[in-house]
Amino acid sequence: MRAAVLRGGTVQARVIDDPVPGPGQLLVRSLACGICASDIHFMDHLEAGADDDSGMSTYDRDVDIVMGHEYCAEVVDHGPGTERRIPIGTRVSSLPVLSTGTGRRIIGQNPESPGGFGEYLLLDESLTRVAASELPSEIVCIADAISVGWSAASRAQLTTKEVPLVIGCGAIALSVIAQLRRLGVGPIIAVDFVASRRGTALAMGADVVIDPAEISPYQAWRDVAHGSPESTKEMIAMAGLPGCVVFECVGVPGVLDSIIRGCERGTRIFSMGGPPEGDHLSTLIAKRKGLNIQFGGGPSLQHWDEAFEAVCSGSLDVTPMLGRTVGLDGVAAALDASRDADGPVRIVVVP
Amino acid sequence: MRAAVLRGGTVQARVIDDPVPGPGQLLVRSLACGICASDIHFMDHLEAGADDDSGMSTYDRDVDIVMGHEYCAEVVDHGPGTERRIPIGTRVSSLPVLSTGTGRRIIGQNPESPGGFGEYLLLDESLTRVAASELPSEIVCIADAISVGWSAASRAQLTTKEVPLVIGCGAIALSVIAQLRRLGVGPIIAVDFVASRRGTALAMGADVVIDPAEISPYQAWRDVAHGSPESTKEMIAMAGLPGCVVFECVGVPGVLDSIIRGCERGTRIFSMGGPPEGDHLSTLIAKRKGLNIQFGGGPSLQHWDEAFEAVCSGSLDVTPMLGRTVGLDGVAAALDASRDADGPVRIVVVP
């Protein structure tokens, strides 16, 4: 098959062997696959694997890896030992995890579990879901990106005495915003340096958008949540004013620490970024403020299924997140373009 | 009064002005006051104040500060506007916070709120509690050290499907262990390089103590919690084996990161240390593992009161934590000695 192949830290379109479905696996054809910041994290930080003892990703510059874990695909063949419950030709997607004889693998991060930046990939039949949708594959494939923020926003279980602050307006942030909106939580305050991203955040359900170059996000949060720029921490504590829940959706070193320094006492932080370089955090300040940080964690299967259904049914409109599409020859340049915070939220590969 | 005075980063016993009680304050005489690692953090890192906008501590090398926030004291005088509900001569203690006309101050970290390393200090009448106890003041004063870990262990709300791992066996760790024991949680696994500290941990209620020079605390935890050294992460997830709750009670840079690297997926971490230098954390690993970190935060007043009552009544025996006592002239050397992880858990100052 043709594929955009990662090797030695760079991506090139060329022909490699077709994947062969093993027990319980489906062979599918990639119809569309979104480019995610975690693809760039992965290709730029292959040395980060020294820390990962899960075996779910292969960190090796000297093997061929086809990235891409946000796919919409079409069933081509059923592997041995499958239930064959999904007919050939059906449009599908899945949580990007593949069971193999030697353990579970993240799809798009291993030689034996190629992703959607190639013509064919393998899915776990038990995780595969039918795309019951009239929407184009370029929209359906965005569901996986939605699932991460959907899961975080759901797990956060905000009370009516809490007001969310979303830092960054990329794909994860937008899905956090969309799910908070559906859960009836608000006002939702979102922050990004880039005007177009702030516009997309409003389209996805944010109530207030902030340019951090103009005002401190934490002061802006206080103005909105407490209704008074002059409210002091003691007034807030005594009046039982709303607490702060921050969603960190940037993944650049320094951002989580700036949240720790800027946020209110007792803030709950959901950190979705997880930069490969790690981060120097002001732990004494975190201790003084009694902060809680919940780190990432992928979506639960239930939340993935919920997000996929919401996108397929059209009840969650992700059209504002879609930028342009590219072919396999354009993947390398599109990955580079995705480094630009001013670009579209999602560039989608159509092999 | 005579006091061990911190100035310019060093401590010297000399005569300074007596404190004068303001509205709602009591003048008390210090009978005994424990030396805490946070005293050493404070005196060694006066520059850390640049990050603290709470106004609760004074970070200034050029003013006189009397440290000491773990005190047992005797009421000497009632300030203006007090209820005078506690008679002169009564033994008391308090949560180490003092309300002043310009905001709340941590006792022992400001010129206007001297601590127990001097002859006299000021307490907030509303926070002052009578020491209903026959125990010596050197024991009663340890209650404040107990309250921090007591509060953390209480707030952690371990389920019967969780097994705690306590990293470090200093005062905070020992109080975590004591309260976990009282709550019926276990087995309690405690870790320290120092044999004497491990012995004290057993005396305070630990079930298993580990020398990390001999075995990885995380492997030891798996052996105890899962009953099988061979259990893999997948087996654990499928069998619903106990989850891990780690209490970080060391406060040295690198320890929290080693926990992030070593612990199980989904671990809940209570970080009590909070080194002033901050810490470089492997946020990508934390994200992969879906870790939750609850940082410090002082004890709630309710937990402080509970811990104080438990120590005063003798229902919690903190005798194993008491080392030697020193006078005001011995404070500087005793602070130095407290840097030694091999020393007693608490050296107590008797002014």
XYZ file of C-alpha atoms in Angstrom:
702
model
C 0.000 0.000 0.000
C 0.970 3.642 -0.222
C 1.416 5.380 3.079
C 2.992 8.444 4.657
C 5.720 6.645 6.604
C 7.518 7.979 9.682
C 11.143 6.869 9.901
C 14.122 8.592 11.455
C 11.913 11.430 12.629
C 10.661 12.432 9.171
C 7.638 11.467 7.094
C 7.703 10.386 3.438
C 5.001 8.929 1.185
C 6.063 5.572 -0.253
C 4.950 1.967 -0.773
C 5.146 -0.510 2.101
C 3.653 -3.944 2.755
C -0.098 -4.148 3.272
C -1.089 -4.957 6.857
C -2.517 -8.451 7.352
C -5.396 -8.866 9.845
C -4.678 -11.187 12.772
C -7.177 -12.893 15.068
C -10.072 -10.601 16.010
C -8.902 -7.873 13.626
C -10.493 -6.154 10.631
C -8.643 -4.885 7.576
C -10.042 -1.455 6.722
C -9.341 1.227 4.113
C -8.632 4.725 5.446
C -11.146 7.230 4.060
C -10.067 10.238 6.123
C -7.736 10.767 9.079
C -7.185 13.895 11.147
C -3.734 15.232 12.053
C -3.425 15.564 15.821
C -0.852 17.427 17.926
C 0.008 14.089 19.513
C 1.250 12.884 16.094
C 3.740 15.749 16.177
C 4.626 15.076 19.821
C 5.247 11.450 18.883
C 7.439 12.049 15.809
C 9.430 14.822 17.478
C 10.075 12.934 20.699
C 10.822 9.324 19.811
C 13.291 9.300 22.714
C 10.393 9.807 25.157
C 9.787 6.078 24.951
C 12.504 5.400 27.474
C 9.919 6.346 30.086
C 7.087 4.234 28.701
C 6.989 0.689 29.993
C 3.445 0.032 28.779
C 4.562 -1.480 25.468
C 1.668 0.315 23.770
C 3.915 2.516 21.612
C 7.148 1.805 19.710
C 9.753 4.503 20.164
C 12.309 3.540 17.547
C 13.682 5.826 14.847
C 14.751 2.841 12.733
C 11.382 1.230 11.995
C 8.555 2.247 9.656
C 5.542 3.670 11.473
C 2.351 4.949 9.851
C 0.771 7.507 12.171
C -2.858 8.679 12.293
C -5.350 7.682 15.005
C -8.369 9.857 14.103
C -9.741 7.849 11.194
C -12.923 7.069 9.350
C -12.462 3.851 7.386
C -14.277 1.223 5.305
C -14.259 -2.493 6.092
C -12.283 -4.454 3.491
C -11.776 -7.875 5.088
C -12.417 -9.840 8.278
C -9.460 -11.495 9.990
C -9.512 -15.003 11.480
C -11.686 -15.550 14.537
C -13.853 -12.470 13.944
C -17.626 -12.394 14.347
C -17.997 -10.782 10.892
C -20.867 -8.729 12.284
C -19.895 -5.655 10.230
C -20.340 -6.129 6.449
C -17.589 -5.358 3.935
C -17.905 -1.782 2.699
C -19.350 -0.401 5.944
C -17.958 2.935 7.178
C -16.504 2.569 10.661
C -14.137 3.992 13.262
C -12.760 2.831 16.618
C -10.956 3.776 19.775
C -7.372 3.665 18.443
C -6.224 0.573 20.336
C -5.402 -2.767 18.723
C -5.096 -6.068 20.612
C -2.258 -8.218 19.310
C -0.825 -11.542 20.414
C 1.804 -9.651 22.412
C -0.359 -7.015 24.060
C -2.319 -3.865 23.284
C -0.939 -1.287 20.855
C -1.936 2.287 20.152
C -2.946 2.513 16.491
C -0.574 4.816 14.630
C 2.347 4.394 17.033
C 3.683 0.911 16.167
C 4.811 -1.030 13.061
C 2.145 -3.714 13.683
C -0.679 -1.201 14.224
C -0.445 1.277 11.317
C -2.671 4.343 11.423
C -4.854 6.231 8.985
C -2.067 8.068 7.114
C -1.842 5.009 4.835
C -4.282 3.218 2.528
C -5.019 0.360 4.917
C -5.021 -0.255 8.658
C -6.179 -2.857 11.150
C -8.940 -2.379 13.733
C -9.956 -4.419 16.751
C -13.362 -5.865 15.791
C -14.629 -5.565 19.379
C -13.893 -1.820 19.439
C -15.090 -1.062 15.896
C -18.207 1.094 15.605
C -20.388 1.645 12.544
C -20.600 5.269 11.397
C -24.386 5.644 11.193
C -24.168 8.967 9.450
C -24.732 10.855 6.223
C -21.813 13.152 7.075
C -18.626 13.114 5.014
C -15.745 10.985 6.319
C -13.676 14.147 6.861
C -16.189 15.148 9.560
C -16.759 11.670 11.037
C -13.020 11.203 11.621
C -12.964 14.216 13.960
C -14.991 12.229 16.521
C -11.834 10.701 18.016
C -10.394 14.152 18.683
C -13.694 15.055 20.334
C -13.641 12.032 22.631
C -10.630 13.149 24.675
C -12.081 16.481 25.765
C -15.562 14.980 25.991
C -14.263 12.443 28.486
C -12.377 15.048 30.529
C -15.355 17.412 30.673
C -17.619 14.531 31.696
C -15.275 13.214 34.393
C -14.786 16.716 35.824
C -18.384 16.660 37.098
C -18.597 20.399 37.637
C -21.038 21.560 40.277
C -23.248 24.596 39.907
C -20.783 26.370 42.224
C -17.913 25.975 39.751
C -17.040 27.980 36.627
C -14.735 26.475 33.970
C -11.718 28.162 32.381
C -10.412 26.490 29.213
C -6.773 27.314 28.363
C -6.074 26.915 24.645
C -8.646 26.553 21.873
C -7.297 23.578 19.907
C -9.196 20.363 19.203
C -9.141 19.032 22.773
C -10.198 22.383 24.193
C -13.016 22.723 21.679
C -14.341 19.303 22.611
C -14.139 20.203 26.297
C -16.151 23.336 25.501
C -18.704 21.412 23.422
C -19.296 18.834 26.127
C -19.437 21.411 28.956
C -22.070 23.210 26.868
C -24.085 20.002 26.450
C -23.848 19.371 30.200
C -25.300 22.817 30.863
C -22.218 24.074 32.700
C -21.274 27.722 32.454
C -20.419 30.425 31.815
C -17.600 28.811 29.812
C -14.517 31.036 29.573
C -11.974 30.124 26.869
C -8.487 31.511 26.255
C -6.276 31.631 23.152
C -3.801 34.072 21.638
C -5.221 33.428 18.147
C -8.388 35.286 17.094
C -9.548 32.580 14.654
C -9.290 29.950 17.392
C -11.297 32.155 19.741
C -13.931 32.450 17.017
C -14.100 28.665 16.712
C -14.432 28.405 20.498
C -17.476 30.689 20.376
C -18.922 28.548 17.569
C -18.430 25.415 19.691
C -20.171 26.879 22.734
C -17.871 29.167 24.741
C -19.647 32.088 26.425
C -16.634 34.373 26.860
C -13.318 34.306 24.969
C -10.148 35.923 26.248
C -6.939 37.020 24.534
C -4.282 36.466 27.213
C -2.135 39.158 25.577
C -4.788 41.658 26.658
C -5.916 40.465 30.088
C -4.840 37.835 32.588
C -7.111 34.814 32.140
C -7.388 34.522 35.934
C -8.466 38.149 36.350
C -10.925 37.657 33.493
C -12.218 34.534 35.195
C -12.741 36.442 38.464
C -14.555 39.237 36.655
C -16.971 36.765 35.050
C -17.329 34.172 37.806
C -17.518 36.561 40.741
C -19.171 39.439 38.957
C -16.768 41.916 40.457
C -13.198 42.739 39.522
C -12.624 43.970 43.072
C -13.527 40.735 44.836
C -10.641 39.599 47.041
C -9.827 35.999 47.879
C -11.159 36.495 51.409
C -14.443 37.948 50.136
C -14.778 35.005 47.780
C -14.145 32.437 50.495
C -16.588 34.106 52.861
C -19.318 34.588 50.258
C -19.048 31.046 48.924
C -18.467 32.352 45.403
C -17.850 29.885 42.550
C -14.732 27.732 42.484
C -12.455 27.440 39.475
C -11.946 24.407 37.232
C -9.172 24.868 34.651
C -8.764 22.696 31.561
C -5.163 22.884 30.280
C -5.308 22.033 26.566
C -2.021 23.398 25.240
C 0.741 20.865 25.939
C 3.596 23.364 25.776
C 6.095 23.467 28.677
C 5.391 26.355 31.039
C 1.641 26.516 30.525
C 0.699 24.192 33.394
C 3.070 26.086 35.685
C 1.542 29.417 34.675
C -1.850 27.984 35.629
C -0.496 26.907 39.027
C 0.868 30.416 39.584
C -2.188 32.263 38.351
C -5.183 30.237 39.471
C -7.351 30.569 42.561
C -6.773 28.545 45.736
C -8.445 25.163 45.613
C -8.646 25.102 41.799
C -9.171 21.751 40.110
C -6.936 21.461 37.037
C -7.464 18.963 34.221
C -4.180 18.778 32.335
C -4.669 17.317 28.859
C -1.436 18.550 27.274
C 1.399 16.482 28.740
C 4.432 17.889 26.869
C 7.041 15.176 26.182
C 9.772 17.341 27.727
C 7.945 17.369 31.053
C 7.488 20.611 32.931
C 9.012 22.442 35.864
C 6.137 23.008 38.275
C 5.966 25.339 41.275
C 5.044 22.605 43.702
C 5.294 24.856 46.763
C 2.681 27.181 45.270
C 0.537 24.169 44.334
C 0.832 23.015 47.954
C -0.037 26.433 49.397
C -3.082 26.676 47.168
C -4.170 23.083 47.765
C -4.485 22.456 44.012
C -5.657 19.213 42.442
C -4.276 18.166 39.052
C -5.905 15.363 37.091
C -3.586 14.377 34.263
C -4.853 13.265 30.868
C -5.747 9.674 30.599
C -7.387 8.658 27.363
C -11.164 8.596 26.981
C -13.074 5.702 28.468
C -14.686 3.464 25.850
C -18.080 4.721 27.016
C -17.080 8.351 26.471
C -15.504 7.492 23.101
C -18.749 5.833 22.016
C -20.822 8.790 23.248
C -18.654 11.300 21.365
C -18.699 9.204 18.171
C -22.489 8.923 18.290
C -22.860 12.676 18.889
C -20.700 13.501 15.855
C -22.249 10.847 13.561
C -25.810 11.849 14.434
C -25.024 15.508 13.837
C -26.132 16.458 17.345
C -22.600 17.818 17.846
C -21.534 19.906 14.865
C -17.751 19.749 14.474
C -17.707 21.478 11.077
C -16.037 24.601 12.563
C -12.992 22.442 13.411
C -12.348 21.203 9.848
C -9.697 22.953 7.799
C -8.407 21.660 4.466
C -7.741 18.102 3.284
C -4.500 16.709 1.850
C -3.419 13.499 0.113
C -0.642 11.141 1.239
C 1.971 13.219 -0.569
C 0.900 16.227 1.448
C 1.141 14.668 4.914
C 4.708 15.781 5.702
C 3.937 19.408 4.860
C 0.566 19.233 6.625
C 2.235 17.944 9.806
C 4.576 20.924 9.643
C 1.620 23.257 9.087
C -0.096 21.764 12.128
C 2.708 23.131 14.298
C 1.315 26.578 13.564
C -1.068 27.609 16.328
C -2.699 29.985 13.843
C -3.690 27.208 11.432
C -6.996 25.349 11.207
C -7.886 23.079 14.119
C -7.823 19.971 11.941
C -6.132 19.213 8.648
C -7.527 15.899 7.398
C -5.594 13.354 5.329
C -7.551 11.616 2.558
C -5.302 8.781 1.339
C 11.492 38.787 75.529
C 14.215 36.329 74.582
C 13.705 34.548 71.305
C 15.554 32.593 68.641
C 15.361 35.205 65.894
C 15.651 34.541 62.156
C 17.309 37.351 60.240
C 19.387 37.261 57.076
C 18.836 33.533 56.802
C 20.386 32.630 60.173
C 18.965 32.172 63.660
C 20.350 33.732 66.834
C 18.972 33.891 70.386
C 18.627 37.487 71.584
C 16.229 39.943 73.222
C 13.504 41.596 71.135
C 10.337 43.521 71.971
C 7.478 41.569 73.561
C 4.504 41.085 71.246
C 1.405 43.126 72.175
C -2.014 41.481 71.684
C -4.339 43.272 69.265
C -8.119 42.960 68.960
C -9.283 39.332 69.325
C -5.789 38.132 70.229
C -4.345 36.371 73.268
C -0.825 36.854 74.627
C 0.545 33.409 75.502
C 3.829 32.035 76.831
C 5.480 29.305 74.758
C 5.915 26.112 76.812
C 7.149 23.844 74.021
C 7.423 24.161 70.247
C 8.393 21.503 67.703
C 10.898 22.092 64.906
C 9.303 21.331 61.536
C 10.876 20.813 58.107
C 8.811 23.749 56.902
C 10.775 25.998 59.302
C 13.907 24.955 57.433
C 12.229 25.358 54.039
C 11.163 28.842 55.102
C 14.543 30.049 56.419
C 16.467 28.549 53.496
C 14.181 29.909 50.796
C 13.199 33.432 51.747
C 13.298 34.283 48.034
C 10.362 31.897 47.464
C 8.068 34.698 48.565
C 8.143 36.260 45.123
C 5.604 33.616 44.184
C 3.330 34.093 47.194
C 0.662 36.724 46.755
C -1.375 35.572 49.761
C 0.279 38.008 52.169
C 0.248 35.265 54.814
C 4.053 35.043 55.047
C 6.808 37.675 55.050
C 9.729 36.768 52.830
C 12.262 39.409 53.839
C 15.814 38.731 54.964
C 16.010 42.130 56.634
C 13.338 41.785 59.306
C 13.264 39.824 62.601
C 11.077 36.715 62.424
C 10.521 34.243 65.259
C 9.645 30.878 63.726
C 7.821 27.931 65.339
C 4.235 26.963 64.569
C 3.866 23.703 66.544
C 3.418 25.118 70.029
C 1.874 24.376 73.371
C 1.475 27.617 75.324
C -0.041 29.167 78.452
C -2.451 32.097 78.422
C -0.839 35.248 79.876
C -3.184 38.072 78.859
C -6.335 38.799 76.879
C -6.183 41.454 74.167
C -8.881 44.068 73.554
C -12.230 42.821 72.255
C -11.674 39.210 73.362
C -14.330 37.061 75.025
C -11.887 36.116 77.802
C -13.403 32.646 77.791
C -10.031 30.971 78.488
C -8.595 31.790 81.928
C -5.049 33.077 82.478
C -2.678 30.148 83.045
C -4.586 27.666 80.873
C -2.534 25.455 78.542
C -3.606 25.932 74.939
C -2.636 25.582 71.285
C -4.128 26.700 67.950
C -4.089 26.337 64.229
C -1.091 28.592 63.446
C -2.999 31.423 61.793
C -3.425 34.912 63.272
C -5.978 37.464 62.086
C -4.581 40.992 62.037
C -6.007 44.302 60.933
C -4.316 43.823 57.548
C -5.190 40.185 56.875
C -4.383 36.681 58.032
C -0.795 35.707 58.880
C 0.851 32.334 59.401
C 2.216 32.252 62.935
C 6.011 31.935 62.838
C 6.441 33.446 59.375
C 5.897 37.180 59.973
C 7.221 39.927 62.273
C 3.708 40.619 63.603
C 2.912 36.934 64.247
C 5.930 35.511 66.134
C 6.068 31.757 66.698
C 6.935 29.458 69.561
C 10.735 29.773 69.347
C 10.441 32.801 71.636
C 9.085 33.373 75.134
C 5.794 34.944 74.024
C 3.493 34.788 71.031
C 0.000 35.883 69.996
C -2.909 33.563 69.223
C -6.257 34.173 67.595
C -8.769 33.703 70.419
C -11.329 32.156 68.057
C -8.866 29.442 66.999
C -7.378 28.785 70.446
C -8.120 25.385 71.974
C -7.635 24.293 75.586
C -5.220 21.373 76.026
C -7.405 19.053 78.135
C -4.540 16.722 78.907
C -2.201 15.424 81.575
C 0.512 14.963 78.939
C 3.670 17.083 78.976
C 3.727 20.149 76.734
C 6.514 18.560 74.653
C 3.979 15.924 73.573
C 0.947 18.218 73.225
C 2.863 20.509 70.846
C 3.277 17.647 68.361
C -0.470 17.756 67.620
C -0.020 20.458 65.001
C 2.451 18.257 63.081
C -0.104 15.459 63.298
C -2.910 17.578 61.896
C -1.424 17.925 58.396
C -1.153 14.210 57.699
C -4.353 13.527 59.603
C -6.191 15.884 57.275
C -4.624 14.386 54.131
C -5.379 10.811 55.191
C -8.955 11.798 56.034
C -9.540 13.672 52.778
C -8.112 10.789 50.734
C -11.164 8.681 51.600
C -9.571 5.386 50.618
C -11.944 2.681 49.513
C -11.559 -0.969 50.469
C -10.197 -1.486 46.924
C -7.216 0.803 47.547
C -3.922 0.155 49.322
C -1.826 3.107 50.581
C 1.899 3.617 50.002
C 3.528 6.242 52.251
C 6.806 7.670 50.879
C 9.009 9.019 53.681
C 8.574 8.426 57.406
C 8.900 11.945 58.828
C 6.299 13.694 60.966
C 3.733 14.195 58.194
C 4.099 10.606 57.001
C 3.753 9.260 60.533
C 0.542 11.203 61.042
C -0.771 9.928 57.718
C 0.000 6.405 58.902
C -1.604 6.970 62.311
C -4.811 8.309 60.822
C -5.009 5.625 58.092
C -4.670 3.088 60.919
C -7.506 4.717 62.870
C -9.661 4.713 59.742
C -9.097 0.979 59.369
C -7.359 1.281 55.997
C -4.643 -1.177 55.101
C -2.281 -2.839 54.695
C -0.255 0.355 55.145
C 3.096 0.224 53.340
C 5.702 2.806 54.404
C 9.053 3.646 52.833
C 12.203 5.280 54.228
C 15.952 4.868 53.749
C 16.506 5.238 57.511
C 16.002 2.191 59.759
C 15.054 4.219 62.843
C 12.367 6.054 60.890
C 10.987 2.746 59.617
C 10.861 1.558 63.229
C 8.874 4.636 64.222
C 6.512 4.013 61.281
C 5.817 0.517 62.621
C 5.201 1.991 66.092
C 2.704 4.462 64.589
C 0.748 1.798 62.718
C 2.445 0.798 59.445
C 1.970 -2.860 58.481
C 4.946 -3.205 56.138
C 8.073 -1.034 55.974
C 10.351 -0.879 52.963
C 13.948 0.241 52.514
C 13.991 1.665 48.959
C 17.720 0.870 48.736
C 16.747 -2.800 48.793
C 13.546 -3.002 46.752
C 11.517 -0.683 44.541
C 8.637 0.665 46.648
C 6.304 0.089 43.689
C 7.331 -3.546 43.287
C 6.962 -3.979 47.049
C 3.526 -2.396 46.858
C 2.490 -4.802 44.073
C 3.763 -7.777 46.067
C 1.681 -6.766 49.082
C -1.403 -5.311 47.413
C -1.774 -7.872 44.639
C -0.359 -10.838 46.499
C 1.760 -11.821 43.526
C 5.043 -10.401 42.283
C 4.197 -11.721 38.813
C 0.923 -9.835 38.391
C 1.052 -7.720 35.250
C -0.804 -4.466 34.754
C -3.269 -6.165 32.441
C -3.966 -8.917 34.972
C -4.528 -6.276 37.619
C -6.930 -4.277 35.478
C -8.887 -7.366 34.506
C -9.047 -8.798 38.023
C -10.072 -5.519 39.625
C -7.127 -5.703 42.011
C -6.557 -2.858 44.492
C -5.631 0.603 43.272
C -2.708 2.589 44.629
C -2.831 5.746 46.753
C 0.597 7.312 47.331
C 1.321 9.856 50.073
C 4.459 11.847 49.191
C 5.866 13.110 52.503
C 9.465 13.987 51.636
C 9.539 17.455 50.031
C 12.847 16.945 48.223
C 13.009 17.708 44.470
C 12.867 14.539 42.394
C 10.752 12.478 44.774
C 7.377 13.401 43.290
C 8.739 12.721 39.799
C 10.065 9.316 40.866
C 6.562 8.514 42.116
C 5.073 9.546 38.757
C 7.573 7.297 36.972
C 7.219 4.325 39.295
C 3.573 4.183 40.291
C 0.699 2.228 38.787
C -1.678 3.661 36.214
C -4.543 5.569 37.790
C -2.695 6.166 41.067
C -3.971 8.931 43.337
C -1.035 10.912 44.753
C -1.245 13.164 47.799
C 1.808 15.410 47.667
C 2.530 16.937 51.067
C 6.156 17.950 50.473
C 6.125 20.916 48.107
C 9.855 21.720 47.827
C 10.454 25.482 47.465
C 12.620 24.898 44.381
C 9.674 23.316 42.581
C 10.133 20.072 40.694
C 10.575 18.890 37.129
C 7.718 16.463 36.550
C 7.281 13.933 33.744
C 3.913 15.275 32.692
C 3.690 13.032 29.620
C 4.000 9.957 31.848
C 1.471 11.444 34.272
C -0.853 11.940 31.313
C -0.354 8.404 29.972
C -1.037 6.941 33.397
C -4.002 9.212 34.096
C -2.569 10.206 37.485
C -4.264 12.511 39.973
C -2.130 14.712 42.230
C -3.674 16.470 45.201
C -1.191 19.025 46.498
C -0.835 19.806 50.196
C -3.159 22.393 51.499
C -3.094 22.893 55.221
C -5.439 20.983 57.527
C -9.024 22.092 57.792
C -9.919 23.524 61.192
C -12.085 20.468 61.803
C -9.178 18.103 61.117
C -6.841 20.240 63.248
C -9.304 20.061 66.140
C -9.702 16.294 65.717
C -5.942 15.700 65.705
C -5.417 17.974 68.733
C -8.116 16.157 70.679
C -6.654 12.753 69.746
C -3.195 13.761 70.989
C -4.424 15.509 74.158
C -6.679 12.620 75.140
C -3.875 10.128 74.607
C -5.956 8.151 72.123
C -3.168 8.831 69.596
C 0.240 8.187 71.176
C 2.834 10.417 69.524
C 5.584 9.596 72.025
C 7.602 7.667 69.386
C 7.981 10.934 67.444
C 9.605 12.929 70.278
C 13.372 13.243 70.304
C 15.293 15.606 72.596
C 14.439 19.092 73.832
C 16.565 22.231 73.556
C 16.454 25.756 74.958
C 16.414 29.001 72.948
C 20.209 29.009 72.726
C 20.065 25.590 71.117
C 17.555 26.415 68.349
C 20.090 27.272 65.632
C 21.989 24.009 66.125
C 18.748 22.029 66.475
C 17.469 23.455 63.172
C 20.704 22.281 61.566
C 20.308 18.863 63.189
C 16.769 18.645 61.818
C 18.207 18.670 58.301
C 19.529 15.200 59.066
C 17.059 12.588 57.847
C 18.586 10.186 60.358
C 17.701 12.347 63.371
C 14.650 12.141 65.612
C 11.304 13.037 64.043
C 10.806 16.000 66.349
C 13.266 18.105 68.330
C 11.222 20.322 70.656
C 12.207 23.817 71.784
C 11.435 24.687 75.424
C 12.018 28.456 75.728
